[in-house]
mmCIF file of C-alpha atoms and ligand atoms in Angstrom:
data_model
loop_
_atom_site.group_PDB
_atom_site.id
_atom_site.type_symbol
_atom_site.label_atom_id
_atom_site.label_comp_id
_atom_site.label_asym_id
_atom_site.label_seq_id
_atom_site.Cartn_x
_atom_site.Cartn_y
_atom_site.Cartn_z
ATOM 1 C CA MET A 9 -78.408 -22.564 28.496
ATOM 2 C CA PRO A 10 -75.203 -24.261 27.259
ATOM 3 C CA LEU A 11 -71.999 -24.051 29.269
ATOM 4 C CA ALA A 12 -68.900 -23.288 27.227
ATOM 5 C CA PRO A 13 -65.256 -23.738 28.248
ATOM 6 C CA VAL A 14 -63.205 -20.555 28.653
ATOM 7 C CA ASP A 15 -60.842 -20.639 25.699
ATOM 8 C CA LEU A 16 -60.447 -18.858 22.366
ATOM 9 C CA SER A 17 -63.521 -20.589 20.930
ATOM 10 C CA LEU A 18 -65.555 -18.271 23.196
ATOM 11 C CA ILE A 19 -64.674 -15.213 21.105
ATOM 12 C CA GLY A 20 -67.799 -13.827 19.497
ATOM 13 C CA GLN A 21 -70.169 -15.729 21.815
ATOM 14 C CA VAL A 22 -72.684 -13.849 23.951
ATOM 15 C CA LEU A 23 -72.948 -14.236 27.732
ATOM 16 C CA ALA A 24 -76.304 -15.532 28.958
ATOM 17 C CA ALA A 25 -75.979 -14.141 32.518
ATOM 18 C CA ASP A 26 -73.952 -11.678 34.631
ATOM 19 C CA LEU A 27 -70.621 -13.134 35.708
ATOM 20 C CA TYR A 28 -69.160 -12.454 39.192
ATOM 21 C CA THR A 29 -65.841 -13.180 40.904
ATOM 22 C CA GLU A 30 -65.803 -15.342 44.017
ATOM 23 C CA GLN A 31 -65.792 -12.095 45.982
ATOM 24 C CA GLY A 32 -69.030 -11.022 44.307
ATOM 25 C CA ILE A 33 -67.557 -8.374 42.011
ATOM 26 C CA LEU A 34 -69.200 -8.104 38.596
ATOM 27 C CA LEU A 35 -66.733 -9.294 35.945
ATOM 28 C CA LEU A 36 -68.850 -9.161 32.784
ATOM 29 C CA GLY A 37 -72.489 -8.289 32.236
ATOM 30 C CA GLN A 38 -75.206 -10.396 30.604
ATOM 31 C CA ASN A 39 -75.244 -10.078 26.771
ATOM 32 C CA THR A 40 -71.539 -9.154 26.583
ATOM 33 C CA THR A 41 -69.986 -10.329 23.320
ATOM 34 C CA ILE A 42 -66.774 -12.063 24.363
ATOM 35 C CA THR A 43 -63.499 -10.709 22.977
ATOM 36 C CA ALA A 44 -59.966 -12.136 23.250
ATOM 37 C CA ALA A 45 -59.275 -9.705 26.128
ATOM 38 C CA HIS A 46 -62.328 -11.063 27.980
ATOM 39 C CA VAL A 47 -61.038 -14.630 27.586
ATOM 40 C CA ILE A 48 -57.706 -13.620 29.151
ATOM 41 C CA LEU A 49 -59.523 -11.841 31.984
ATOM 42 C CA LEU A 50 -61.696 -14.898 32.671
ATOM 43 C CA GLN A 51 -58.706 -17.237 32.611
ATOM 44 C CA LYS A 52 -56.855 -14.987 35.090
ATOM 45 C CA GLN A 53 -59.868 -15.172 37.381
ATOM 46 C CA ARG A 54 -59.797 -18.970 36.982
ATOM 47 C CA VAL A 55 -63.298 -19.102 35.530
ATOM 48 C CA ARG A 56 -63.505 -22.447 33.731
ATOM 49 C CA GLU A 57 -66.948 -22.358 32.132
ATOM 50 C CA VAL A 58 -69.530 -19.696 31.303
ATOM 51 C CA ASP A 59 -73.196 -19.672 30.303
ATOM 52 C CA ILE A 60 -73.601 -18.588 26.708
ATOM 53 C CA ILE A 61 -76.552 -17.823 24.511
ATOM 54 C CA GLN A 62 -76.684 -20.299 21.681
ATOM 55 C CA SER A 63 -76.713 -17.824 18.839
ATOM 56 C CA LEU A 64 -74.196 -19.097 16.333
ATOM 57 C CA THR A 65 -76.555 -19.942 13.560
ATOM 58 C CA GLU A 66 -77.299 -18.233 10.314
ATOM 59 C CA GLY A 67 -81.040 -18.380 11.008
ATOM 60 C CA THR A 68 -83.628 -20.700 9.572
ATOM 61 C CA GLY A 69 -84.730 -18.706 6.546
ATOM 62 C CA LYS A 70 -88.183 -18.055 8.081
ATOM 63 C CA GLU A 71 -87.506 -14.342 8.358
ATOM 64 C CA VAL A 72 -86.487 -14.192 4.695
ATOM 65 C CA SER A 73 -89.483 -16.138 3.448
ATOM 66 C CA SER A 74 -92.086 -14.179 5.407
ATOM 67 C CA GLN A 75 -90.636 -10.864 4.172
ATOM 68 C CA LEU A 76 -90.431 -12.052 0.573
ATOM 69 C CA PHE A 77 -94.006 -13.373 0.574
ATOM 70 C CA GLN A 78 -95.196 -9.993 1.842
ATOM 71 C CA LEU A 79 -93.207 -8.047 -0.732
ATOM 72 C CA GLU A 80 -93.713 -10.137 -3.814
ATOM 73 C CA ALA A 81 -96.960 -11.130 -5.451
ATOM 74 C CA ASP A 82 -95.550 -14.009 -7.522
ATOM 75 C CA SER A 83 -95.592 -16.713 -4.866
ATOM 76 C CA GLU A 84 -94.227 -19.413 -7.191
ATOM 77 C CA THR A 85 -90.969 -17.528 -7.734
ATOM 78 C CA VAL A 86 -90.661 -16.693 -4.032
ATOM 79 C CA ALA A 87 -91.250 -20.374 -3.158
ATOM 80 C CA ALA A 88 -88.493 -21.386 -5.602
ATOM 81 C CA TYR A 89 -86.064 -18.926 -3.957
ATOM 82 C CA VAL A 90 -86.940 -20.003 -0.406
ATOM 83 C CA GLN A 91 -86.659 -23.674 -1.353
ATOM 84 C CA ALA A 92 -83.269 -23.078 -2.983
ATOM 85 C CA LEU A 93 -82.169 -21.295 0.189
ATOM 86 C CA ASP A 94 -83.120 -24.326 2.333
ATOM 87 C CA LYS A 95 -81.326 -26.737 0.020
ATOM 88 C CA THR A 96 -78.244 -24.495 -0.085
ATOM 89 C CA ARG A 97 -78.120 -24.465 3.720
ATOM 90 C CA LEU A 98 -78.292 -28.266 3.852
ATOM 91 C CA LEU A 99 -75.694 -28.843 1.164
ATOM 92 C CA PHE A 100 -73.222 -26.235 2.431
ATOM 93 C CA ASP A 101 -73.560 -27.550 5.985
ATOM 94 C CA GLU A 102 -72.991 -31.103 4.736
ATOM 95 C CA LEU A 103 -69.510 -29.977 3.730
ATOM 96 C CA THR A 104 -68.517 -29.443 7.341
ATOM 97 C CA VAL A 105 -69.452 -33.043 8.192
ATOM 98 C CA SER A 106 -68.533 -35.032 5.094
ATOM 99 C CA GLY A 107 -66.471 -34.228 2.008
ATOM 100 C CA ALA A 108 -67.390 -32.044 -0.958
ATOM 101 C CA PRO A 109 -70.627 -33.122 -2.710
ATOM 102 C CA SER A 110 -70.374 -33.404 -6.494
ATOM 103 C CA LEU A 111 -70.960 -30.326 -8.624
ATOM 104 C CA ASP A 112 -74.294 -31.699 -9.938
ATOM 105 C CA HIS A 113 -75.818 -31.337 -6.478
ATOM 106 C CA PHE A 114 -75.112 -27.617 -6.535
ATOM 107 C CA SER A 115 -76.192 -27.066 -10.129
ATOM 108 C CA SER A 116 -79.564 -28.739 -9.550
ATOM 109 C CA ILE A 117 -80.355 -26.280 -6.735
ATOM 110 C CA PHE A 118 -79.147 -23.209 -8.503
ATOM 111 C CA PHE A 119 -80.332 -23.234 -12.105
ATOM 112 C CA ASP A 120 -84.078 -23.300 -11.496
ATOM 113 C CA VAL A 121 -84.008 -20.280 -9.184
ATOM 114 C CA ALA A 122 -81.516 -18.403 -11.390
ATOM 115 C CA GLU A 123 -83.765 -18.795 -14.401
ATOM 116 C CA LYS A 124 -86.899 -17.789 -12.502
ATOM 117 C CA SER A 125 -85.303 -14.722 -10.979
ATOM 118 C CA THR A 126 -83.831 -13.431 -14.226
ATOM 119 C CA LYS A 127 -87.222 -13.816 -15.906
ATOM 120 C CA HIS A 128 -89.159 -12.464 -12.982
ATOM 121 C CA LEU A 129 -87.396 -9.232 -12.090
ATOM 122 C CA GLY A 130 -89.767 -8.404 -9.223
ATOM 123 C CA LEU A 131 -88.087 -11.056 -7.074
ATOM 124 C CA PHE A 132 -84.650 -9.803 -7.988
ATOM 125 C CA ARG A 133 -85.621 -6.252 -7.011
ATOM 126 C CA ASN A 134 -87.058 -7.379 -3.700
ATOM 127 C CA LEU A 135 -83.910 -9.274 -2.708
ATOM 128 C CA TYR A 136 -82.476 -5.879 -1.842
ATOM 129 C CA VAL A 137 -85.484 -4.712 0.138
ATOM 130 C CA LEU A 138 -85.107 -7.575 2.660
ATOM 131 C CA GLU A 139 -84.178 -6.659 6.232
ATOM 132 C CA GLY A 140 -81.951 -8.527 8.698
ATOM 133 C CA ALA A 141 -79.129 -11.043 8.550
ATOM 134 C CA ASP A 142 -81.138 -14.287 8.373
ATOM 135 C CA SER A 143 -79.303 -16.942 6.310
ATOM 136 C CA TYR A 144 -76.759 -14.387 5.106
ATOM 137 C CA THR A 145 -74.043 -16.700 3.718
ATOM 138 C CA TYR A 146 -76.509 -18.895 1.824
ATOM 139 C CA ARG A 147 -78.482 -15.925 0.530
ATOM 140 C CA HIS A 148 -75.259 -14.188 -0.528
ATOM 141 C CA SER A 149 -74.193 -17.315 -2.449
ATOM 142 C CA LEU A 150 -77.482 -17.545 -4.325
ATOM 143 C CA ASN A 151 -77.585 -13.813 -5.042
ATOM 144 C CA VAL A 152 -73.995 -13.630 -6.297
ATOM 145 C CA GLY A 153 -74.685 -16.616 -8.574
ATOM 146 C CA ILE A 154 -77.740 -14.862 -10.008
ATOM 147 C CA LEU A 155 -75.796 -11.593 -10.420
ATOM 148 C CA CYS A 156 -72.845 -13.337 -12.105
ATOM 149 C CA SER A 157 -75.017 -14.999 -14.747
ATOM 150 C CA LEU A 158 -76.769 -11.680 -15.272
ATOM 151 C CA ILE A 159 -73.466 -9.848 -15.860
ATOM 152 C CA ALA A 160 -72.297 -12.620 -18.225
ATOM 153 C CA ARG A 161 -75.498 -12.038 -20.239
ATOM 154 C CA LEU A 162 -74.926 -8.281 -20.251
ATOM 155 C CA MET A 163 -71.411 -8.951 -21.601
ATOM 156 C CA LYS A 164 -73.048 -11.053 -24.360
ATOM 157 C CA TRP A 165 -71.194 -14.230 -23.393
ATOM 158 C CA ASP A 166 -72.581 -17.515 -24.734
ATOM 159 C CA GLU A 167 -74.993 -19.695 -22.712
ATOM 160 C CA GLU A 168 -72.271 -22.077 -21.587
ATOM 161 C CA ARG A 169 -70.280 -19.237 -20.041
ATOM 162 C CA VAL A 170 -73.449 -17.739 -18.536
ATOM 163 C CA ALA A 171 -74.111 -21.076 -16.799
ATOM 164 C CA PHE A 172 -70.472 -21.314 -15.715
ATOM 165 C CA MET A 173 -70.609 -17.845 -14.145
ATOM 166 C CA GLY A 174 -73.807 -18.741 -12.276
ATOM 167 C CA THR A 175 -72.109 -21.757 -10.712
ATOM 168 C CA ALA A 176 -68.918 -19.803 -10.009
ATOM 169 C CA GLY A 177 -70.935 -17.124 -8.193
ATOM 170 C CA PHE A 178 -72.943 -19.686 -6.265
ATOM 171 C CA LEU A 179 -69.796 -21.448 -5.027
ATOM 172 C CA HIS A 180 -67.397 -18.512 -4.613
ATOM 173 C CA ASP A 181 -67.641 -18.371 -0.796
ATOM 174 C CA ILE A 182 -67.988 -22.094 -0.178
ATOM 175 C CA GLY A 183 -64.633 -21.990 1.653
ATOM 176 C CA LYS A 184 -66.410 -20.035 4.420
ATOM 177 C CA MET A 185 -67.867 -23.339 5.591
ATOM 178 C CA ARG A 186 -64.373 -24.158 6.873
ATOM 179 C CA VAL A 187 -64.010 -20.847 8.752
ATOM 180 C CA PRO A 188 -64.881 -21.196 12.471
ATOM 181 C CA LYS A 189 -68.490 -20.106 13.082
ATOM 182 C CA GLU A 190 -67.465 -17.716 15.858
ATOM 183 C CA ILE A 191 -65.546 -15.711 13.255
ATOM 184 C CA LEU A 192 -67.937 -16.196 10.330
ATOM 185 C CA LEU A 193 -70.962 -15.128 12.370
ATOM 186 C CA LYS A 194 -69.308 -12.682 14.735
ATOM 187 C CA PRO A 195 -71.525 -9.673 15.244
ATOM 188 C CA GLY A 196 -69.344 -6.585 14.843
ATOM 189 C CA LYS A 197 -65.953 -5.955 13.311
ATOM 190 C CA LEU A 198 -63.317 -8.690 13.037
ATOM 191 C CA SER A 199 -59.921 -8.219 14.710
ATOM 192 C CA ALA A 200 -56.803 -8.361 12.504
ATOM 193 C CA GLU A 201 -56.178 -11.992 13.525
ATOM 194 C CA GLU A 202 -59.770 -12.974 12.852
ATOM 195 C CA PHE A 203 -59.724 -11.244 9.477
ATOM 196 C CA ALA A 204 -56.551 -13.141 8.542
ATOM 197 C CA ILE A 205 -58.423 -16.394 9.261
ATOM 198 C CA MET A 206 -61.499 -15.192 7.367
ATOM 199 C CA LYS A 207 -59.325 -14.431 4.302
ATOM 200 C CA LYS A 208 -58.412 -18.116 4.115
ATOM 201 C CA HIS A 209 -61.912 -18.897 2.812
ATOM 202 C CA THR A 210 -60.520 -18.180 -0.669
ATOM 203 C CA VAL A 211 -57.877 -20.918 -0.390
ATOM 204 C CA TYR A 212 -60.320 -23.334 1.305
ATOM 205 C CA GLY A 213 -62.810 -22.683 -1.508
ATOM 206 C CA TYR A 214 -60.159 -23.508 -4.111
ATOM 207 C CA GLU A 215 -59.350 -26.773 -2.324
ATOM 208 C CA ILE A 216 -63.001 -27.794 -1.915
ATOM 209 C CA ILE A 217 -63.821 -27.198 -5.592
ATOM 210 C CA ARG A 218 -60.692 -29.068 -6.713
ATOM 211 C CA GLU A 219 -61.882 -32.047 -4.638
ATOM 212 C CA MET A 220 -65.364 -31.838 -6.113
ATOM 213 C CA LYS A 221 -66.439 -34.301 -8.780
ATOM 214 C CA GLY A 222 -67.077 -32.144 -11.859
ATOM 215 C CA GLY A 223 -65.205 -29.084 -10.523
ATOM 216 C CA SER A 224 -62.709 -27.448 -12.912
ATOM 217 C CA GLU A 225 -59.527 -25.445 -12.360
ATOM 218 C CA LEU A 226 -61.206 -22.217 -13.545
ATOM 219 C CA LEU A 227 -64.154 -22.763 -11.190
ATOM 220 C CA ALA A 228 -61.707 -23.280 -8.321
ATOM 221 C CA LEU A 229 -59.748 -20.166 -9.368
ATOM 222 C CA CYS A 230 -62.968 -18.136 -9.163
ATOM 223 C CA ALA A 231 -63.191 -19.037 -5.463
ATOM 224 C CA LEU A 232 -59.480 -18.362 -4.963
ATOM 225 C CA LEU A 233 -59.311 -14.996 -6.707
ATOM 226 C CA HIS A 234 -62.661 -13.259 -6.111
ATOM 227 C CA HIS A 235 -61.099 -10.861 -3.586
ATOM 228 C CA GLU A 236 -58.180 -9.916 -5.859
ATOM 229 C CA ARG A 237 -58.236 -6.326 -7.157
ATOM 230 C CA LEU A 238 -56.858 -5.106 -10.487
ATOM 231 C CA ASP A 239 -54.273 -2.827 -8.817
ATOM 232 C CA GLY A 240 -52.832 -5.651 -6.698
ATOM 233 C CA SER A 241 -54.519 -4.511 -3.455
ATOM 234 C CA GLY A 242 -56.612 -7.669 -3.004
ATOM 235 C CA TYR A 243 -55.930 -11.108 -1.530
ATOM 236 C CA PRO A 244 -54.754 -13.880 -1.218
ATOM 237 C CA GLU A 245 -52.039 -13.513 -3.900
ATOM 238 C CA GLN A 246 -52.086 -9.743 -4.642
ATOM 239 C CA ARG A 247 -52.450 -10.505 -8.341
ATOM 240 C CA LYS A 248 -52.773 -7.678 -10.848
ATOM 241 C CA VAL A 249 -54.898 -7.075 -13.969
ATOM 242 C CA ASP A 250 -53.436 -9.523 -16.476
ATOM 243 C CA SER A 251 -53.113 -12.433 -14.101
ATOM 244 C CA ILE A 252 -56.729 -12.244 -12.898
ATOM 245 C CA PRO A 253 -59.025 -14.187 -15.272
ATOM 246 C CA ILE A 254 -61.945 -12.096 -16.579
ATOM 247 C CA GLU A 255 -64.404 -14.522 -14.904
ATOM 248 C CA CYS A 256 -62.908 -13.626 -11.517
ATOM 249 C CA GLN A 257 -63.201 -9.928 -12.373
ATOM 250 C CA VAL A 258 -66.942 -10.397 -13.015
ATOM 251 C CA LEU A 259 -67.246 -12.256 -9.732
ATOM 252 C CA ALA A 260 -65.501 -9.445 -7.844
ATOM 253 C CA VAL A 261 -68.113 -6.941 -9.081
ATOM 254 C CA ALA A 262 -71.115 -9.161 -8.247
ATOM 255 C CA ASP A 263 -69.670 -10.084 -4.850
ATOM 256 C CA MET A 264 -68.960 -6.503 -3.826
ATOM 257 C CA PHE A 265 -72.401 -5.336 -4.940
ATOM 258 C CA ASP A 266 -74.281 -7.974 -2.946
ATOM 259 C CA ALA A 267 -72.045 -7.516 0.099
ATOM 260 C CA ILE A 268 -72.634 -3.747 0.142
ATOM 261 C CA CYS A 269 -76.386 -4.097 -0.383
ATOM 262 C CA SER A 270 -76.879 -6.667 2.342
ATOM 263 C CA ASP A 271 -74.389 -5.727 5.028
ATOM 264 C CA ARG A 272 -74.530 -8.551 7.559
ATOM 265 C CA VAL A 273 -72.582 -7.012 10.391
ATOM 266 C CA TYR A 274 -74.364 -3.714 10.798
ATOM 267 C CA LYS A 275 -77.732 -5.041 9.717
ATOM 268 C CA GLY A 276 -78.364 -1.779 7.977
ATOM 269 C CA ARG A 277 -78.284 -1.846 4.223
ATOM 270 C CA THR A 278 -77.119 0.365 1.446
ATOM 271 C CA SER A 279 -79.456 0.916 -1.482
ATOM 272 C CA PRO A 280 -78.508 -0.569 -4.867
ATOM 273 C CA PHE A 281 -78.055 3.014 -6.134
ATOM 274 C CA GLU A 282 -75.504 3.828 -3.450
ATOM 275 C CA ALA A 283 -73.830 0.439 -3.970
ATOM 276 C CA ALA A 284 -73.612 1.122 -7.717
ATOM 277 C CA GLN A 285 -72.039 4.504 -6.944
ATOM 278 C CA LEU A 286 -69.433 2.799 -4.739
ATOM 279 C CA LEU A 287 -68.648 0.222 -7.461
ATOM 280 C CA TRP A 288 -68.169 3.033 -9.933
ATOM 281 C CA LYS A 289 -65.765 4.744 -7.540
ATOM 282 C CA GLU A 290 -63.801 1.501 -7.197
ATOM 283 C CA ALA A 291 -63.644 1.153 -10.986
ATOM 284 C CA CYS A 292 -62.359 4.738 -11.322
ATOM 285 C CA ASN A 293 -59.728 4.011 -8.646
ATOM 286 C CA GLY A 294 -58.491 1.095 -10.744
ATOM 287 C CA THR A 295 -59.557 -1.789 -8.506
ATOM 288 C CA LEU A 296 -62.551 -3.137 -10.502
ATOM 289 C CA ASN A 297 -62.976 -3.644 -14.249
ATOM 290 C CA VAL A 298 -64.537 -0.453 -15.688
ATOM 291 C CA GLU A 299 -66.311 -2.170 -18.587
ATOM 292 C CA ILE A 300 -68.007 -4.737 -16.340
ATOM 293 C CA VAL A 301 -69.040 -2.115 -13.786
ATOM 294 C CA ALA A 302 -70.432 0.208 -16.486
ATOM 295 C CA HIS A 303 -72.654 -2.541 -17.944
ATOM 296 C CA PHE A 304 -73.811 -3.638 -14.541
ATOM 297 C CA VAL A 305 -74.500 -0.242 -12.972
ATOM 298 C CA ARG A 306 -76.681 0.851 -15.866
ATOM 299 C CA TYR A 307 -78.674 -2.374 -15.761
ATOM 300 C CA ILE A 308 -79.218 -2.206 -11.993
ATOM 301 C CA ALA A 309 -80.414 1.403 -12.201
ATOM 302 C CA LEU A 310 -82.887 0.576 -14.994
ATOM 303 C CA LEU A 311 -84.215 -2.341 -12.977
ATOM 304 C CA TYR A 312 -85.464 0.023 -10.308
ATOM 305 C CA VAL A 313 -87.521 2.319 -12.520
ATOM 306 C CA GLY A 314 -90.933 2.532 -10.846
ATOM 307 C CA ALA A 315 -89.587 1.368 -7.472
ATOM 308 C CA LYS A 316 -90.174 3.261 -4.230
ATOM 309 C CA ALA A 317 -87.187 4.537 -2.300
ATOM 310 C CA ARG A 318 -86.304 6.631 0.720
ATOM 311 C CA LEU A 319 -83.910 9.568 0.300
ATOM 312 C CA SER A 320 -81.234 10.588 2.802
ATOM 313 C CA SER A 321 -83.616 13.436 3.759
ATOM 314 C CA GLY A 322 -86.160 10.832 4.909
ATOM 315 C CA GLU A 323 -88.631 11.590 2.113
ATOM 316 C CA GLU A 324 -90.251 8.795 0.112
ATOM 317 C CA VAL A 325 -89.914 9.015 -3.670
ATOM 318 C CA GLU A 326 -90.524 6.975 -6.799
ATOM 319 C CA VAL A 327 -87.734 6.347 -9.319
ATOM 320 C CA ILE A 328 -88.949 7.771 -12.639
ATOM 321 C CA LEU A 329 -86.123 8.042 -15.159
ATOM 322 C CA ILE A 330 -82.528 6.816 -15.426
ATOM 323 C CA HIS A 331 -80.085 9.210 -17.081
ATOM 324 C CA GLN A 332 -77.551 7.829 -19.567
ATOM 325 C CA ASP A 333 -74.671 9.854 -18.146
ATOM 326 C CA GLU A 334 -75.290 9.214 -14.445
ATOM 327 C CA PRO A 335 -77.513 6.168 -13.940
ATOM 328 C CA MET A 336 -76.961 6.252 -10.184
ATOM 329 C CA ARG A 337 -78.610 9.690 -9.823
ATOM 330 C CA PRO A 338 -82.049 9.294 -11.429
ATOM 331 C CA LEU A 339 -85.042 11.591 -11.800
ATOM 332 C CA VAL A 340 -87.465 10.859 -8.962
ATOM 333 C CA ARG A 341 -91.008 11.944 -8.043
ATOM 334 C CA ARG A 342 -91.484 13.449 -4.591
ATOM 335 C CA MET A 343 -95.173 13.961 -3.798
ATOM 336 C CA GLY A 344 -96.354 15.725 -6.929
ATOM 337 C CA GLU A 345 -93.023 17.251 -8.059
ATOM 338 C CA PHE A 346 -89.993 15.899 -9.918
ATOM 339 C CA LEU A 347 -86.518 16.009 -8.511
ATOM 340 C CA ASP A 348 -83.357 15.471 -10.571
ATOM 341 C CA LEU A 349 -80.763 13.881 -8.294
ATOM 342 C CA ARG A 350 -78.013 14.945 -10.716
ATOM 343 C CA HIS A 351 -78.647 18.501 -9.518
ATOM 344 C CA ASP A 352 -79.532 17.850 -5.871
ATOM 345 C CA ARG A 353 -76.200 16.227 -5.153
ATOM 346 C CA LYS A 354 -76.503 16.291 -1.376
ATOM 347 C CA LEU A 355 -79.417 13.845 -1.564
ATOM 348 C CA THR A 356 -78.796 10.125 -1.959
ATOM 349 C CA ILE A 357 -81.118 7.147 -2.319
ATOM 350 C CA GLU A 358 -80.674 5.581 1.078
ATOM 351 C CA LYS A 359 -83.041 2.630 0.954
ATOM 352 C CA MET A 360 -85.354 0.821 -1.428
ATOM 353 C CA ILE A 361 -88.756 0.288 0.168
ATOM 354 C CA GLY A 362 -90.755 -1.514 -2.472
HETATM 355 FE FE1 LIG B 8 -65.469 -14.030 -0.324
HETATM 356 FE FE1 LIG B 9 -68.725 -13.239 -1.202
#
């Protein structure tokens, strides 16, 4: 087990064994996730090094591939996704060692899988049935790219802009590669200080894309401004409606949807129906673009017609019909009977199961 020095880089690491004072008093138990307060405590006790579990990795992608192969019959499309995931991991990690690769490297990974997944909707549906946090950042990048090109199509933008949005989505969080791993991969909630560091991924992303051969100002702005909100409540510049390019507004919707559906920290997930409901709420509160959300929410709901889901009551149902007025509350079949979720408002679709 690796020994790590007792300093702030320990935050977020997990102890491999119980830790005692010289007098034999238990200081911290095995499997404790180290916080800043723990570091201070250890330093006061003059502990110089501790045994940690080497856990700061995003996973190998094996978990993702075995789940996808079980869920999805079209093995060619699954193989394309898994391969793209591997290449994304390599290329993103390369950034931490050498400079920014040229934009072509990213495009060659992304476009094949984006095309396959928009044609083969089964894969797209199953992306939100996956369990666990394996390869989260890379998966999130691929998924947001796919979602962004999808929204651009729904908005009837031309092919050039559709391709641009795919790349913008794929690269929007690339700045996270410059955020320390102990913050990026910390299990549990970030402290205020850690969150302030995490927020810098927007500025880092802008810088990386500006350095990239083939990267444009608008592409870099998409990384910089994807956490801005129309009412000025976002970051890093608290911009408002008119000063946020429409491309960044699309990105904000796709990013929020994927983040809600595949929550890394709590390892539980929210169903696409619940996520769509949350996006709609955000749009009504004036933070997201209403037109973009309306297009997207309706499409997502229609995509899941025929899918199996679990309700908040624990019952398994099949999605039968999407209503025009409230796409997020469809008609479902429970055993032999139909249930209109517009009327049973206490019930929600908690999880997609196939
Ligand atoms: Fe982000
Ligand atoms: Fe993101």
